[in-house]
Coordinates of C-alpha atoms and ligand atoms in Angstrom, one line a residue:
X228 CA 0.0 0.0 0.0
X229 CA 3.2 3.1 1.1
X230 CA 4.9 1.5 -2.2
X231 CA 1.6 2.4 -4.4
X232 CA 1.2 5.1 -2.2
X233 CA 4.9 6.1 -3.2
X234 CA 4.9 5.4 -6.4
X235 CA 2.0 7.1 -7.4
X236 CA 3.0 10.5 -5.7
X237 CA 6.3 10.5 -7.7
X238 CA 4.3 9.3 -10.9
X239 CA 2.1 12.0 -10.4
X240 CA 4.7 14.5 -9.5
X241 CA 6.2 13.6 -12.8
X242 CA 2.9 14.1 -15.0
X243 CA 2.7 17.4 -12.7
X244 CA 6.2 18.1 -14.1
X245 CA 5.3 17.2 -17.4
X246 CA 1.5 18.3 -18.2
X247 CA 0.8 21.6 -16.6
X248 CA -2.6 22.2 -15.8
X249 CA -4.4 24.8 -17.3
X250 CA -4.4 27.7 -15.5
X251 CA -2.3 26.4 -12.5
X252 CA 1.1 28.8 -11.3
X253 CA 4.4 27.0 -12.4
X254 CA 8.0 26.9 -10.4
X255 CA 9.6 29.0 -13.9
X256 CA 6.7 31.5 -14.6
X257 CA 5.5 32.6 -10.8
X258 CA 7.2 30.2 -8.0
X259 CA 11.2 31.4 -8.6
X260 CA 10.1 34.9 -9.0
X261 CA 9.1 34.4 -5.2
X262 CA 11.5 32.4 -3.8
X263 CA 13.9 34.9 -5.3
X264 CA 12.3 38.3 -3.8
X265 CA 11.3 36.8 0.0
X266 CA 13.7 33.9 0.4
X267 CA 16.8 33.4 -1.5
X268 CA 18.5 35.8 0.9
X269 CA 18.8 33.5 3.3
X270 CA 18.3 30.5 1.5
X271 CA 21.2 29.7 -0.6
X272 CA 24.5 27.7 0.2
X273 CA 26.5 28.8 3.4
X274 CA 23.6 31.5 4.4
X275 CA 22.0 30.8 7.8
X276 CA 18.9 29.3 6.5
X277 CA 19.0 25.3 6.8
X278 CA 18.4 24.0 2.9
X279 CA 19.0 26.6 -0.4
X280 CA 15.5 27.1 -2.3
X281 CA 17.4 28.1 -5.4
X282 CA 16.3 25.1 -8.1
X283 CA 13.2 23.7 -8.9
X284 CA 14.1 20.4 -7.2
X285 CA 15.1 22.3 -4.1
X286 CA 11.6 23.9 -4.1
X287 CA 9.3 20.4 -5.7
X288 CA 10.1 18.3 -2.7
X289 CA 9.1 20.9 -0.2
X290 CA 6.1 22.6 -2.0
X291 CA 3.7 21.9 0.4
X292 CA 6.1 23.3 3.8
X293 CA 6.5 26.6 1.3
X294 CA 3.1 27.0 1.2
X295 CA 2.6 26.5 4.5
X296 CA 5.2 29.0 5.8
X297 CA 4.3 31.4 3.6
X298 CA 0.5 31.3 4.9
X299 CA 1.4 31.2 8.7
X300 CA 3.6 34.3 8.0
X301 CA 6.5 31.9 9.8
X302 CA 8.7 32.8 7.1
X303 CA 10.1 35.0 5.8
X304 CA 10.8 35.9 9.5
X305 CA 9.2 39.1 9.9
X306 CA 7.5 39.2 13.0
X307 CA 5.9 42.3 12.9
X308 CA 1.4 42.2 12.1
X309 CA 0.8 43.9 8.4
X310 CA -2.4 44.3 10.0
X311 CA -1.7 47.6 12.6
X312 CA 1.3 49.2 13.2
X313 CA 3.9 50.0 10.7
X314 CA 4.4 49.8 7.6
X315 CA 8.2 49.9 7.9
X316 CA 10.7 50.2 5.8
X317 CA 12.0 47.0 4.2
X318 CA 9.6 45.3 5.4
X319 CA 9.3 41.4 4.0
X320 CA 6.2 40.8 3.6
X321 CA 5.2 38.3 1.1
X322 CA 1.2 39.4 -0.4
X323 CA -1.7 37.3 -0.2
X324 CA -1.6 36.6 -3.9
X325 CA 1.6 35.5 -3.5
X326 CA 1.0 32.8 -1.0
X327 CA -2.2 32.0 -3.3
X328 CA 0.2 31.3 -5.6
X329 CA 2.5 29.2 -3.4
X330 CA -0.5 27.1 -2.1
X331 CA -1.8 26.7 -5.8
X332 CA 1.4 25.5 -7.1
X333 CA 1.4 23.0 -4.0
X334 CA -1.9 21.9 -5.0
X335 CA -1.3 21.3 -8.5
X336 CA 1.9 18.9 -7.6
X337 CA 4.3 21.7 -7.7
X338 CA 4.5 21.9 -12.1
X339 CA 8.2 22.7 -13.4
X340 CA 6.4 24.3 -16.0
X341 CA 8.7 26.2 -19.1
X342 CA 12.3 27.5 -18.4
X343 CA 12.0 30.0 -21.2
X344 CA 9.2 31.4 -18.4
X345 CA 11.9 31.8 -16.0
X346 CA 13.5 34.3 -14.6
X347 CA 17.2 35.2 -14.5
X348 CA 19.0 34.1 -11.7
X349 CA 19.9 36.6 -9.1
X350 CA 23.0 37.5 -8.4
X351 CA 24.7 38.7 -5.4
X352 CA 27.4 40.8 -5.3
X353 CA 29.6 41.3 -2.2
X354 CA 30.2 45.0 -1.9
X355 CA 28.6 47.4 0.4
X356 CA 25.1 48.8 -0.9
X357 CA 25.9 52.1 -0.4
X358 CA 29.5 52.4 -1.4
X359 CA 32.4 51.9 0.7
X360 CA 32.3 52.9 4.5
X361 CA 33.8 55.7 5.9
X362 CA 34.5 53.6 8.4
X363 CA 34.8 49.6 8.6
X364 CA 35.2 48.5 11.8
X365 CA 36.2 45.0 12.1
X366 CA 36.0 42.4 15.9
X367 CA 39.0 42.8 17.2
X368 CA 39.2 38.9 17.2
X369 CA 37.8 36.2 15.6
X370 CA 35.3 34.0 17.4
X371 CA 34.6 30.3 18.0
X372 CA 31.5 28.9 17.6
X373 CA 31.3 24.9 18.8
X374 CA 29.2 22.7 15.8
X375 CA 26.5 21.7 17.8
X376 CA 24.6 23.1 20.9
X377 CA 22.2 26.1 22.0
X378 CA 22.6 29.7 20.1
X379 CA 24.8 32.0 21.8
X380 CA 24.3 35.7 22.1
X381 CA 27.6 37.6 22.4
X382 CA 28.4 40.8 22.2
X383 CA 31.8 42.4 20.9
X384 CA 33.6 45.9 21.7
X385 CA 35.2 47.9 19.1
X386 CA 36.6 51.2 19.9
X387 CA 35.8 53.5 17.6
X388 CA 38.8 55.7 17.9
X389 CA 36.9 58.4 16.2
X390 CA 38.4 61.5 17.9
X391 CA 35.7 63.4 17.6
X392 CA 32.1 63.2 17.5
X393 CA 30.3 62.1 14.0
X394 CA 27.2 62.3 12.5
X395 CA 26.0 58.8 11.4
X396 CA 23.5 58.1 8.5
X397 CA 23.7 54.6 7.9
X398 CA 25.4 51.8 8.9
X399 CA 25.7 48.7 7.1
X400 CA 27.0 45.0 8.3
X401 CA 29.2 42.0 6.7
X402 CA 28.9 38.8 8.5
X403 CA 32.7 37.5 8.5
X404 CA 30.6 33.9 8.2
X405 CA 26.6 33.8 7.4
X406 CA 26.3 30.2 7.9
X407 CA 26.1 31.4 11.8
X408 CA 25.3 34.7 12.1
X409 CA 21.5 35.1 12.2
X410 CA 20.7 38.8 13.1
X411 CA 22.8 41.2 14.9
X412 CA 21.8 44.6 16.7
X413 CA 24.3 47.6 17.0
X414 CA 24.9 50.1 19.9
X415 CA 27.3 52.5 21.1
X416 CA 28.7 52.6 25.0
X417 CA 30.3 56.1 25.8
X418 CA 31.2 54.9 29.7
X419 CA 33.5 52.1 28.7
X420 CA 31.2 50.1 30.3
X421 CA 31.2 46.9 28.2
X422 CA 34.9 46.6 28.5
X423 CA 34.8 45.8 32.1
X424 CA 31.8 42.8 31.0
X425 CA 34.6 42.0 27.7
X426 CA 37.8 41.7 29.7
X427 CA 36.2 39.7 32.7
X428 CA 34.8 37.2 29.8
X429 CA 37.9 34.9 28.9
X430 CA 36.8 34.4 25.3
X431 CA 36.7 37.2 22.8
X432 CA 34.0 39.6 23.3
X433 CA 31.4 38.1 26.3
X434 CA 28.0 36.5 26.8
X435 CA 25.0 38.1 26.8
X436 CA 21.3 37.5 26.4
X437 CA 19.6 39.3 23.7
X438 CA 20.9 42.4 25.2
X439 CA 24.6 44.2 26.0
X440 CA 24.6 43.7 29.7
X441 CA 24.8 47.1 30.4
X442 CA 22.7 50.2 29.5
X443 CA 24.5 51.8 26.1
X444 CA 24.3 55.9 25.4
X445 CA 22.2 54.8 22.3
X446 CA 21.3 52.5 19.7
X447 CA 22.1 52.7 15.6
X448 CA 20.0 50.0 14.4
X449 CA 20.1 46.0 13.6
X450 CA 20.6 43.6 10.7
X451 CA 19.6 39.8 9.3
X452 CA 20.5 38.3 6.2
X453 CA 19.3 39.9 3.0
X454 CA 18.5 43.9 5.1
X455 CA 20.0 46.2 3.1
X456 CA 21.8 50.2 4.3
X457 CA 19.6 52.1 4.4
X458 CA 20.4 56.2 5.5
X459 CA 18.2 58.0 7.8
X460 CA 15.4 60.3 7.6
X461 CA 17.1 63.3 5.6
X462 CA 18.3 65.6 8.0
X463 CA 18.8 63.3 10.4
X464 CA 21.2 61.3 12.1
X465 CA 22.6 59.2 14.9
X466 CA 25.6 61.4 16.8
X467 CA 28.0 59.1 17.7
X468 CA 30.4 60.7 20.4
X469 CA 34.0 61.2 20.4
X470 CA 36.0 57.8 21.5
X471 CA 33.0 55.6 22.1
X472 CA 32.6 52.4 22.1
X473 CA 30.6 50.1 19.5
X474 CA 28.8 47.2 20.6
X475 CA 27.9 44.7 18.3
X476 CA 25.2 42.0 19.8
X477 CA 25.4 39.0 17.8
X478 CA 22.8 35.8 17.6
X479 CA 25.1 32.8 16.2
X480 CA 23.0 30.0 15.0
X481 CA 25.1 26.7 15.2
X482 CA 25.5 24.8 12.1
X483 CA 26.9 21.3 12.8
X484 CA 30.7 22.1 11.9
X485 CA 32.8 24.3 14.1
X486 CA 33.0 27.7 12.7
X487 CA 35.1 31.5 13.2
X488 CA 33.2 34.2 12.9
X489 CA 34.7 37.5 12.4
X490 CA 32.4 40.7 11.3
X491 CA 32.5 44.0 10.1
X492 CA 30.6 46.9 11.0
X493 CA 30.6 50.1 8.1
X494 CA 29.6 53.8 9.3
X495 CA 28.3 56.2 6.8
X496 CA 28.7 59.9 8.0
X497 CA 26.1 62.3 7.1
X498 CA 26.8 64.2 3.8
X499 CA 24.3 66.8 4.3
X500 CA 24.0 68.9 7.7
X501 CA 22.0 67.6 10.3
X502 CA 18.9 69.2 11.3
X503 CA 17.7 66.8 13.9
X504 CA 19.2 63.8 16.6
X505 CA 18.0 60.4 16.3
X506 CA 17.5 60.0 19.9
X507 CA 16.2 57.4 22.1
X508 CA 13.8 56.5 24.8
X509 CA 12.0 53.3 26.6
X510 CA 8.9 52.0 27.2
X511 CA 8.9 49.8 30.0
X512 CA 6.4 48.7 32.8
X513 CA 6.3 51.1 36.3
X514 CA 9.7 51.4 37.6
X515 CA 10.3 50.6 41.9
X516 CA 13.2 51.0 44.4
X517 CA 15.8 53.3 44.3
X518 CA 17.1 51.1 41.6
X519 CA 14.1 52.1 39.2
X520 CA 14.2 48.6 38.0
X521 CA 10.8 48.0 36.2
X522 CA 8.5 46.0 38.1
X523 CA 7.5 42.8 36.5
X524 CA 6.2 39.8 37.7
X525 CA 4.7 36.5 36.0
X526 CA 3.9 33.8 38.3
X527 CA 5.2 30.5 37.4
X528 CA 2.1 28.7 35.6
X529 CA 0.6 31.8 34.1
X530 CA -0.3 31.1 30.5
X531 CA -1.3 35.0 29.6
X532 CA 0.4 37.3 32.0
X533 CA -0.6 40.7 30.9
X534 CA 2.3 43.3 31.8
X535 CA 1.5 47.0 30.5
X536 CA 3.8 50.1 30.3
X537 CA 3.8 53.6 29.1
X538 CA 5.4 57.0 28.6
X539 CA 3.7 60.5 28.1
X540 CA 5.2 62.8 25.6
X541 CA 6.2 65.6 26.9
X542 CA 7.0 67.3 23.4
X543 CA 5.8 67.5 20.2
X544 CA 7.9 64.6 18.7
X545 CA 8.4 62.2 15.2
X546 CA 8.8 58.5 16.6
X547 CA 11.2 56.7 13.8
X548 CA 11.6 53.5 14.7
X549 CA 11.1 50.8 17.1
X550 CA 13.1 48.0 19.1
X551 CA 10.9 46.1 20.9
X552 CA 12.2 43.7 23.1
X553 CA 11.0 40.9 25.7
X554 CA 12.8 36.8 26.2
X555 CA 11.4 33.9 25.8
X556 CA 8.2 33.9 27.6
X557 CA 7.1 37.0 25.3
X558 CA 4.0 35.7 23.4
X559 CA 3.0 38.9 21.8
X560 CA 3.5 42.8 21.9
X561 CA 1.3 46.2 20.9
X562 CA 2.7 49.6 21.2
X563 CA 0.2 52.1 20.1
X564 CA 0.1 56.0 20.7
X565 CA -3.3 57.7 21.9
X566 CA -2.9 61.1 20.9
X567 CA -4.1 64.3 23.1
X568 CA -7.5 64.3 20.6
X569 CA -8.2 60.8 21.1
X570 CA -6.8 59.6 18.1
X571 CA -5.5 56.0 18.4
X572 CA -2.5 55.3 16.4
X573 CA -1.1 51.8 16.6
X574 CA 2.7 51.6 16.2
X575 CA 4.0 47.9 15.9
X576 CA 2.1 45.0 16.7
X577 CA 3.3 41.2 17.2
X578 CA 1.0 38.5 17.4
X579 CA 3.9 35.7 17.6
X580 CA 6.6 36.6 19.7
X581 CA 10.1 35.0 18.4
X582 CA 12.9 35.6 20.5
X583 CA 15.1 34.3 17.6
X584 CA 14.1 37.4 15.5
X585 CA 14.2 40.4 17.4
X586 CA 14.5 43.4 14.9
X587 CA 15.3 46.9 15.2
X588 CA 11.7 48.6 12.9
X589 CA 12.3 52.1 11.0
X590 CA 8.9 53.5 10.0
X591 CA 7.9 54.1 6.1
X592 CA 7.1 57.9 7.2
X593 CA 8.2 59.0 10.6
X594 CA 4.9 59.1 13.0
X595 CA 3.8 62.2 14.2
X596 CA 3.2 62.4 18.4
X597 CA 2.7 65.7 19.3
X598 CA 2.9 66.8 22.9
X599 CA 0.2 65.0 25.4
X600 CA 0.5 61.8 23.5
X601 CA 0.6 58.8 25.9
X602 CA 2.3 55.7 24.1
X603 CA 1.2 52.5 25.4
X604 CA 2.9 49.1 25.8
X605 CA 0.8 46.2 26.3
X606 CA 1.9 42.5 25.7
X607 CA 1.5 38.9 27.2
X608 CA 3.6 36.1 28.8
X609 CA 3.5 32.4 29.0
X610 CA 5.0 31.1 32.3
X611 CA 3.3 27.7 32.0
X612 CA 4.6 24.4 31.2
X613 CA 2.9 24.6 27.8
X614 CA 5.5 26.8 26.4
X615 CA 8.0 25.0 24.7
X616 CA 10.6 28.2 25.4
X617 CA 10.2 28.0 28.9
X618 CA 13.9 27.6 30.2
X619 CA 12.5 26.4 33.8
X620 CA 10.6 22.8 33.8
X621 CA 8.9 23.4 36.1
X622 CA 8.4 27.1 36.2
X623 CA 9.1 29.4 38.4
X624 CA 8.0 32.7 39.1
X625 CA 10.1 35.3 37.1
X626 CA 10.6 39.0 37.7
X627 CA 12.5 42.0 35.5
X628 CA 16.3 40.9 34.8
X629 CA 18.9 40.2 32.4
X630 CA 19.7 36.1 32.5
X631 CA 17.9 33.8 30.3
X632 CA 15.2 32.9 33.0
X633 CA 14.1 36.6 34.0
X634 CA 12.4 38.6 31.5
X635 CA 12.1 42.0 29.7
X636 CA 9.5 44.1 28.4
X637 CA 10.5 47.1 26.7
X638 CA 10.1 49.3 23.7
X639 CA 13.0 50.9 22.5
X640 CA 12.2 54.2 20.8
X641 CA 14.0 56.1 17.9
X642 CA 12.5 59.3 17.8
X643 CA 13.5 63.6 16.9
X644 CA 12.0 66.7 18.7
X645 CA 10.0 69.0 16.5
X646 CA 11.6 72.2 17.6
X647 CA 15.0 70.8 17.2
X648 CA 16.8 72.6 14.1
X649 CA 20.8 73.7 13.4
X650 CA 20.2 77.0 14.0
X651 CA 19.1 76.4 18.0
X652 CA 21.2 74.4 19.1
X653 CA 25.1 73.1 19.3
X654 CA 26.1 69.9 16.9
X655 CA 26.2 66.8 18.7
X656 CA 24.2 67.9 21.8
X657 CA 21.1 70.0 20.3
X658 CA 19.5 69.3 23.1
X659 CA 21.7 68.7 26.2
X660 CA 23.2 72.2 25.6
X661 CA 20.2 73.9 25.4
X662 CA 18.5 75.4 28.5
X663 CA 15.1 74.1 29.3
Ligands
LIG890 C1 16.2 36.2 6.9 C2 16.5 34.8 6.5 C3 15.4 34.0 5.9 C4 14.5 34.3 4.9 C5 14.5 35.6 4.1 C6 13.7 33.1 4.7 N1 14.1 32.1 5.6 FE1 13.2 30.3 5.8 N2 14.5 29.8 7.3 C7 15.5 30.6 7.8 C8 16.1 30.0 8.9 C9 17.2 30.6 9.7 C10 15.4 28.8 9.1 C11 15.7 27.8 10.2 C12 14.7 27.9 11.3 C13 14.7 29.2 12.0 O1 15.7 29.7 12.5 O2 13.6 29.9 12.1 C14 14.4 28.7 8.1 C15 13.5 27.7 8.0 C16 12.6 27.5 6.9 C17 11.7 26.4 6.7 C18 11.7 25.1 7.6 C19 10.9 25.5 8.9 C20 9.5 25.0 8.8 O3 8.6 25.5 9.6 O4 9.2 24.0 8.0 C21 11.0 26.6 5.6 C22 10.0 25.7 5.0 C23 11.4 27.9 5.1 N3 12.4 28.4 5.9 C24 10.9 28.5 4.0 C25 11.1 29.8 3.6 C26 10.4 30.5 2.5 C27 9.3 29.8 1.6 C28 10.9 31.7 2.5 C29 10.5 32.9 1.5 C30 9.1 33.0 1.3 C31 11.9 31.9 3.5 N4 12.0 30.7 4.2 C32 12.7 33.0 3.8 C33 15.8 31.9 7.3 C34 15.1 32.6 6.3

């Protein structure tokens, strides 16, 4: 009966290959033409995605998990709702009639169809979208990653040993090796801070947990395979002080051989005068103690913990992007802005939280909150045995920390003041200077 079974699904497969029905999509008219814009990125040789979708046999023997992805929205890992919130820049997003496509082809027993149909084959070339770096700054050292085990979370120091303070526009990232580096996020540390947490760590750079271990001056952004440079806002930029530090988080995935990794961070000055800081600030839940640690709490067996936080605007601001962040009891996250006239404006929304993909989120058009807005954080946590993330079996109550087994819930904002132009202020500390 399997054998039948068997051979009639390669049989048919075959007459699929062969006879294309009428009207039904085709892997060289419509299927490469997606799996080259939303996946190929990622999955192609040496790239951190597990199998390359770059042939039709590649894609024929797993048209059905394509589909599937596709329509769940797992992949391409983008885990913010097209729904609300947004729309962001760069955003992968594959449309409804593409996954209608992808689940038709399935259907049909995944037809080759004509290669004179197909596409040409995309290319992809090595250099820096954006032109060479004004700066390229590489880790100091290379790093060991072991074949097999849990993902690590490391961050690495680079001085910048920029003299003085610089305008940044962009910045752009090389993985040294993309077979295990899955996304990265990029900060700066003016205190020297994370050298203390780097030198007491014997290996090059030292462990962290989806965050730097200490609290940097500011953040410029994030990267995963296949996000390309792109510059700020016009008139706008990060200011990186004189002499600080950069701190590159990295998430290495393990892929079954021992590997080195060693990276390469570009900076891309502003070429045109900067009207307005990129500055940022948090959303987090109430903060206690003369600590002002947040308070949060999620007793162990709690499948949907709510845990709220918010900020009033105290200024009439543009919010460009977003970091939200939360570990691995996070199941989902809504930040939306009520505005003083009761406008409600949603911001970012995540229905699926995936710790594995956290993502730094730059708005399409910078959202206006003018002065009175409240901006709202609420999202939900499963402390129960039912969550396969759960790093305590059995659980255990957690509360607001850094190590694997507390949690986080924050929002990291990107946003500029209104009033904030050249003319009023000093480069580099528009606002600091300025009395208020
Ligand atoms: C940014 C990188 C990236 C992109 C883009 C990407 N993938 Fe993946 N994909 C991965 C990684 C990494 C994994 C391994 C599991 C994980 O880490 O989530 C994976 C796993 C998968 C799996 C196996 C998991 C499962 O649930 O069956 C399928 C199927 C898949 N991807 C299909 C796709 C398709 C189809 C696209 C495009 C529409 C796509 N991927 C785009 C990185 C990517």
């Amino acid at each position: 009966m399997r054998l039948w079974v068997a051979a009639f699904l390669v049989f048919g497969g075959w007459l699929g290959a062969s006879r294309v029905q009428a009207g039904s999509p085709t892997y060289h008219r419509e299927v490469e033409r997606i799996l080259q814009k939303h996946c190929q990125d990622c999955h192609r040789p040496a790239q951190i995605a597990p199998f390359p979708l770059l042939t039709y046999s590649h894609a024929r023997k797993r048209a059905a998990d394509l589909a599937r992805v596709a329509r769940t929205h797992a992949m391409p890992p983008w885990p913010p709702s097209a729904e609300e919130g947004g729309p962001f820049r760069g955003a992968r997003v594959v449309s409804e009639e593409e996954i209608a496509t992808l689940e038709a082809w399935a259907k049909a027993n995944a037809p080759k169809g004509d290669p004179h149909d197909a596409p040409a084959a995309r290319t992809w070339d090595s250099e820096w979208t954006l032109g060479t770096p004004d700066v390229i700054l590489k880790m100091p050292e290379p790093y060991s990653i072991s074949s097999e085990g849990d993902d690590e979370f490391r961050a690495f120091v680079i001085p910048s040993d920029l003299s003085e303070g610089k305008w940044i526009s962009a910045i752009d990232f090389r993985p040294g090796n993309p077979r295990v580096v899955h996304h990265v996020i990029v900060a700066f540390d003016t205190k020297k801070l994370a050298r203390i947490l780097d030198k007491a760590d014997p290996k090059p750079g030292y462990k962290v947990f989806g965050g730097f271990g200490i609290v940097p001056a500011g953040t410029l952004g994030g990267w995963s395979p296949g996000k390309r440079a792109m510059l700020a806002p016009e008139g706008t930029g990060y200011y990186l002080p004189p002499d600080s530090d950069i701190l590159l988080q990295v998430h290495y995935h393990k892929s079954g051989k021992a590997e080195t990794d060693s990276s390469s961070l570009g900076l891309y000055f502003a070429k045109t005068p900067i009207d307005k800081e990129l500055r940022n600030k948090t959303v987090t839940p109430p903060v206690e103690g003369i600590l002002e640690i947040p308070s949060l709490l999620i007793p162990a067996g709690k499948k949907n913990q709510e845990i709220t936080g918010s900020l009033q605007i105290d200024e009439d601001v543009h919010m460009v992007g977003v970091t939200p962040h939360m570990h691995w009891l996070g199941k989902n996250f809504l930040l939306q802005a009520t505005r003083p006239d009761g406008t409600i404006v949603p911001l970012i929304r995540i229905d699926r939280w995936d710790f594995n993909w956290q993502g730094s989120y730059e708005f399409e058009t910078p959202v206006a909150l003018p002065k009175g807005t409240r901006v709202e954080m609420v999202a939900h946590f499963d402390n129960s045995v039912f969550n396969p993330y759960n790093p305590r079996k059995p659980p255990l109550d957690v509360r607001w920390g850094e190590r694997t087994y507390d949690e986080m819930c924050i929002a990291f904002l990107t946003i500029t003041y209104d009033d904030e132009h050249r003319e009023n202020s000093v480069p580099g500390r528009f606002r600091t200077a300025k009395a208020k």
